[in-house]
Coordinates of C-alpha atoms (C1' of nucleotides) in Angstrom, one line a residue:
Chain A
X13 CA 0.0 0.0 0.0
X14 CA 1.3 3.1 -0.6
X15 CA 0.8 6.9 0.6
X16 CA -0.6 9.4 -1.5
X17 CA -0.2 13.3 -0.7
X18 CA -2.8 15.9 -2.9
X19 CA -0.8 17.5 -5.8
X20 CA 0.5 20.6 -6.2
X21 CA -1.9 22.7 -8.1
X22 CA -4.9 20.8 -7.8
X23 CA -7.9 22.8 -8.1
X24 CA -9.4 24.5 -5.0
X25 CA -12.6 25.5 -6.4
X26 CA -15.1 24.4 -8.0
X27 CA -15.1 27.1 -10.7
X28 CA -11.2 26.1 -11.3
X29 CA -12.2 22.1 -11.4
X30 CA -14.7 23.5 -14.0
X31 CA -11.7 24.7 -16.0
X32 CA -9.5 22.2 -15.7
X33 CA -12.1 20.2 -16.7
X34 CA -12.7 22.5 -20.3
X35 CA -8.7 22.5 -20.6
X36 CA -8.4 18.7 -20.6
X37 CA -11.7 17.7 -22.5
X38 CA -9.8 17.9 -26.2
X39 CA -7.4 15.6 -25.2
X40 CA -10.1 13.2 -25.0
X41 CA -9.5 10.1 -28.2
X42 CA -13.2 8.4 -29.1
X43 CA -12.3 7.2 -32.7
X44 CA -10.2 4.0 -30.8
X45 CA -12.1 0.9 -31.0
X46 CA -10.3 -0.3 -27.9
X47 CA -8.8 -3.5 -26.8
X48 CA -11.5 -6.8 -28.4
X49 CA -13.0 -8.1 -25.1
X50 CA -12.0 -10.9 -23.4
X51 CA -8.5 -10.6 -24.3
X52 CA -5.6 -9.2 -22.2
X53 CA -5.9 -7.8 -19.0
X54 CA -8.2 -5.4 -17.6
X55 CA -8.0 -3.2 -14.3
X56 CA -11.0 -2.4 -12.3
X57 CA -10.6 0.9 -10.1
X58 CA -12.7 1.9 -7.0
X59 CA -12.6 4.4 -3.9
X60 CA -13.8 4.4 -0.6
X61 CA -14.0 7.0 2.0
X62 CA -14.1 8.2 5.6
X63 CA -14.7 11.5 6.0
X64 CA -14.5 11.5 9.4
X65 CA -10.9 10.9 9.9
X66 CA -10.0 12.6 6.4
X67 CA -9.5 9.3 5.2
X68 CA -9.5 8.3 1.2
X69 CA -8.1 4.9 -0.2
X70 CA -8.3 3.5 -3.4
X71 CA -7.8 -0.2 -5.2
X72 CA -6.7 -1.1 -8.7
X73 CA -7.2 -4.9 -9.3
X74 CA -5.8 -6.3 -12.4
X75 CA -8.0 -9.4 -14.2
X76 CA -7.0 -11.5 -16.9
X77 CA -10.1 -10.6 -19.0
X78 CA -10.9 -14.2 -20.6
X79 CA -10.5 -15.9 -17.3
X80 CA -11.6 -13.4 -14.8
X81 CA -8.5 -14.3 -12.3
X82 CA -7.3 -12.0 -10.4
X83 CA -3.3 -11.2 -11.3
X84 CA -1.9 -8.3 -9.4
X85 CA -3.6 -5.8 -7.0
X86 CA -2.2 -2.7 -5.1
X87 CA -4.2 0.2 -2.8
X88 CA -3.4 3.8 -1.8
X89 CA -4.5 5.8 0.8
X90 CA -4.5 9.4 1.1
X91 CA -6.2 12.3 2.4
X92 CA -9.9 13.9 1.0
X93 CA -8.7 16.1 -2.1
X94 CA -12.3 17.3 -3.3
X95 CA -15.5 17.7 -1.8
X96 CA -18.2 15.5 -3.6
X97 CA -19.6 17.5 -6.4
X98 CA -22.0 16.6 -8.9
X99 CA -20.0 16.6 -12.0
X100 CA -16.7 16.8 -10.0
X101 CA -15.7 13.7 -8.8
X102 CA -12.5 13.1 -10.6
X103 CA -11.2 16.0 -8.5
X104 CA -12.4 13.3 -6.0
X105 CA -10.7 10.2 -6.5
X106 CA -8.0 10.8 -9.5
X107 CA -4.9 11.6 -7.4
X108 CA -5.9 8.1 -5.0
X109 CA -6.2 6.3 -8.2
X110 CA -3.7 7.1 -10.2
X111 CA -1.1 6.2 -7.2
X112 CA -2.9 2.7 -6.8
X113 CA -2.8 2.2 -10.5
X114 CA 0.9 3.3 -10.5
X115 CA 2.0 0.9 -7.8
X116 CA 0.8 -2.1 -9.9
X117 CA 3.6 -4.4 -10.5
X118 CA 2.7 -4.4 -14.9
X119 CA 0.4 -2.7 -17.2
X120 CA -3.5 -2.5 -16.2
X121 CA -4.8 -3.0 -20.3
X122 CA -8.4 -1.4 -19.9
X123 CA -9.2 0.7 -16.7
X124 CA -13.1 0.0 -16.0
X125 CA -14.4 3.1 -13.8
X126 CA -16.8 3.1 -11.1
X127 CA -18.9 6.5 -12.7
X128 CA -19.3 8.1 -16.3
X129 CA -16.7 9.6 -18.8
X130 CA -18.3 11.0 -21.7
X131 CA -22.3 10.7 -20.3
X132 CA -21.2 13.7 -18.2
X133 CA -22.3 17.4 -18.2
X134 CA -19.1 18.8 -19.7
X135 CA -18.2 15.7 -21.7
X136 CA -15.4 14.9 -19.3
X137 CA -16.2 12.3 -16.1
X138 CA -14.3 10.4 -14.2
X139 CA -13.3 7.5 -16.7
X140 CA -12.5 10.4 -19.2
X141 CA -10.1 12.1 -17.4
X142 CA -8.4 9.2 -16.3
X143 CA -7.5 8.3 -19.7
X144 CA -5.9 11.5 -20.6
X145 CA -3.9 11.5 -17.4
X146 CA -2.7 8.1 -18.2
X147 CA -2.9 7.7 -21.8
X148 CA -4.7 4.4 -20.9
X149 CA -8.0 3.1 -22.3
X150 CA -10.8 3.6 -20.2
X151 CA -14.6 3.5 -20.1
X152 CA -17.1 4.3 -17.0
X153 CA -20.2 1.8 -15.4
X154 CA -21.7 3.5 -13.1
X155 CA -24.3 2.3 -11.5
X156 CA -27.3 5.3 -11.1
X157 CA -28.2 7.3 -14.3
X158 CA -26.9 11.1 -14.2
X159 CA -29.4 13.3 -15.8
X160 CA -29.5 11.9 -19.3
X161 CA -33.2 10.8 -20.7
X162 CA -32.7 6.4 -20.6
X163 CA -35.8 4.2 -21.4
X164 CA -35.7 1.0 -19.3
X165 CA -33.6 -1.7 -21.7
X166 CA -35.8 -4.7 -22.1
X167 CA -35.9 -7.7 -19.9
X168 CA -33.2 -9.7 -21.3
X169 CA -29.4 -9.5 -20.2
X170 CA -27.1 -7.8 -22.8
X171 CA -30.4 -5.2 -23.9
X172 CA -29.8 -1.7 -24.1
X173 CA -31.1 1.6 -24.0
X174 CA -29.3 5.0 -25.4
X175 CA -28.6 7.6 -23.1
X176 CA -29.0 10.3 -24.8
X177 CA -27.7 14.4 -24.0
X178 CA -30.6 15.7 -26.6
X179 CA -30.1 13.6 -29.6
X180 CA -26.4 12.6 -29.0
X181 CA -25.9 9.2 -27.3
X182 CA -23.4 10.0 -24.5
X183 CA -23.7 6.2 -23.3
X184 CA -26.1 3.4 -22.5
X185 CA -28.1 1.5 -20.1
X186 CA -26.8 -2.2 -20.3
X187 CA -28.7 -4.4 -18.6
X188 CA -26.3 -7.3 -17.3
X189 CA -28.5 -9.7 -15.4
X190 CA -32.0 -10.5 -16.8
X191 CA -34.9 -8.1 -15.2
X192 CA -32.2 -6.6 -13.1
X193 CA -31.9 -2.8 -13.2
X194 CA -29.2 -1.7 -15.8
X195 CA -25.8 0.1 -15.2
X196 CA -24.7 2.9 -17.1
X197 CA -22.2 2.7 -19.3
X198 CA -20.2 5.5 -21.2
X199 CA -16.7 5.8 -22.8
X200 CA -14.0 7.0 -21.5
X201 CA -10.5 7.2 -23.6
X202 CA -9.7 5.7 -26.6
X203 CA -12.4 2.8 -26.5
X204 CA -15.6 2.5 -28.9
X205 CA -19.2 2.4 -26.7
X206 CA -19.8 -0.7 -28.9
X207 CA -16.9 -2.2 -27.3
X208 CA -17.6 -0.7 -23.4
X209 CA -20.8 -2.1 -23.8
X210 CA -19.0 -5.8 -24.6
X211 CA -16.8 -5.7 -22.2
X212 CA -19.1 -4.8 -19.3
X213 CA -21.0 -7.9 -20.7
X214 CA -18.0 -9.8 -20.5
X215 CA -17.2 -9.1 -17.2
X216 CA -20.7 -9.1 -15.4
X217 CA -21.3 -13.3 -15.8
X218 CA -22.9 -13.8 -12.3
X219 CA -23.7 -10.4 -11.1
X220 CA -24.8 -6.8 -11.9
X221 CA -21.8 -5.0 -11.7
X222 CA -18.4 -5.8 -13.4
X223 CA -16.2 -8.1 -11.5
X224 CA -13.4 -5.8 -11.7
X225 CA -15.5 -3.5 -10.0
X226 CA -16.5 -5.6 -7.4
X227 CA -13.2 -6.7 -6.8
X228 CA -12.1 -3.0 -6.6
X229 CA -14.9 -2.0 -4.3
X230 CA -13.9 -5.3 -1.9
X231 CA -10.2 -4.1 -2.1
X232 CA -10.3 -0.5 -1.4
X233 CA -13.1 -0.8 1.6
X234 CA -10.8 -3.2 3.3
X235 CA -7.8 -0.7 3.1
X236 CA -9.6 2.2 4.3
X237 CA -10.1 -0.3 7.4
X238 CA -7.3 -1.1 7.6
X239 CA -5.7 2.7 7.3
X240 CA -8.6 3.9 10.1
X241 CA -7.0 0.7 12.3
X242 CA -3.8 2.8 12.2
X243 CA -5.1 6.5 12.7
X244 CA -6.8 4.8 15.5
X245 CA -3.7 3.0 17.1
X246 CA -1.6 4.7 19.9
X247 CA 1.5 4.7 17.7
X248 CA -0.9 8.0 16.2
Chain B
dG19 C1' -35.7 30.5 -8.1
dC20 C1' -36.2 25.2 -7.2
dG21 C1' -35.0 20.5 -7.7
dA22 C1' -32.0 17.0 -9.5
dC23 C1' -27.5 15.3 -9.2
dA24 C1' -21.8 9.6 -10.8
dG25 C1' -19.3 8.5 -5.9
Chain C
dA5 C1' -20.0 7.3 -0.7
dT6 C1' -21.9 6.1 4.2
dC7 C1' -25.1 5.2 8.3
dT8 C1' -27.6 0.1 9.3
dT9 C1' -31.5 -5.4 11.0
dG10 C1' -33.8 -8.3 9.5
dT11 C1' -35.5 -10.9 5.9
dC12 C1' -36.7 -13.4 1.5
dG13 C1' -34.7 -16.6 -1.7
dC14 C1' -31.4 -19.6 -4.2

DNA sequence: GCGACAG
DNA sequence: ATCTTGTCGC
């Protein structure tokens, strides 16, 4: 596990997250198809808080994508960098992220996000801004709709439904398990929504939500308690 | 102005 | 995200 300290320069305010936000949106690639599903390796990301104790950590857990094995893991803790804003929450979770994802012992392949990237009111979510800090392909699942217009997908699992920003799809409603409610899916960097869409598929056999997800989620919440344990400790 | 609003 | 018991079902 390793420490993370909030970076020089990060934004203060919302209005500056708001810009850094506008800066970074062109660097965003959408014309990628991606990584095919089920091949290589792909990374699940997640973060869990206590506010309380100014606590943040954060889990990347690497999956060999046709077997769903897990194959290398590492956490970060850290302190809050970011309130939680609507529309704001890279600001959030990015700078525990990225040091989880850099203490991973090879290369992640495909980042899944928990939250949007494009399906986002500035274009630019969480999985989005990922990418362009890492240069890695990304896409976002999140699991409640922002405030794009979705029609429930049909019953079956693998139906979808656009979510559409007017009359531009920004990402979809993929429902995974059969009568199940959906989880939103939306590109993030250099990845095709044709081929998020597959590989949330892919990695959602038994459950709603991805397995890398669900591994990340697992990951993170037990370092958090594990990092409280110690703020707790007299040693503090 | 009011409500809604990823995690 | 997080606070939280029991309960219905495979």
């Amino acid at each position: 596990m390793t420490t993370v300290r909030i970076p020089a320069g990060w934004p203060a305010t919302e209005e500056r997250a708001r810009a850094v936000q506008d800066e970074l949106r062109g660097r965003v690639v959408l014309d990628e198809p991606g990584p095919p599903p089920g091949t290589g390796r792909v990374t699940g990301v997640d973060v869990a808080y206590d506010d309380e104790r100014d606590l943040v950590a954060a889990a990347a857990v690497v999956l060999d994508a046709a077997s769903l094995t897990v194959v290398a893991e590492a956490t970060a803790v850290g302190r809050i960098s970011f309130p939680y804003v609507p529309g704001l929450l890279a600001f959030r979770e990015i700078p525990t992220v990225l040091a989880a994802l850099e203490a991973l012992p090879g290369p992640p392949g495909l980042v899944v996000c928990d939250g949007y990237g494009l399906a986002h009111p500035r274009r630019f979510g969480l999985a989005s801004h990922l990418g362009v800090l890492t240069g890695l392909p990304t896409i976002g699942v999140a699991k409640n709709p922002f405030t794009f217009a979705h029609e429930d997908p049909d019953a079956p699992r693998g139906s979808t439904s656009p979510l559409l920003a007017g009359t531009e799809e920004v990402g979809r409603a993929l429902r995974t398990r059969d009568g199940v409610k959906p989880v939103f899916v939306s590109v993030g960097h250099r990845v095709s929504l044709d081929n998020a869409c597959a590989h949330t598929l892919a990695l959602s056999p038994d459950y709603r939500l991805p397995e890398t997800t669900r591994r990340a989620d697992a990951l993170c919440r037990r370092a958090l308690r594990e990092a409280a344990q110690v703020s707790r400790s007299p040693a503090d």
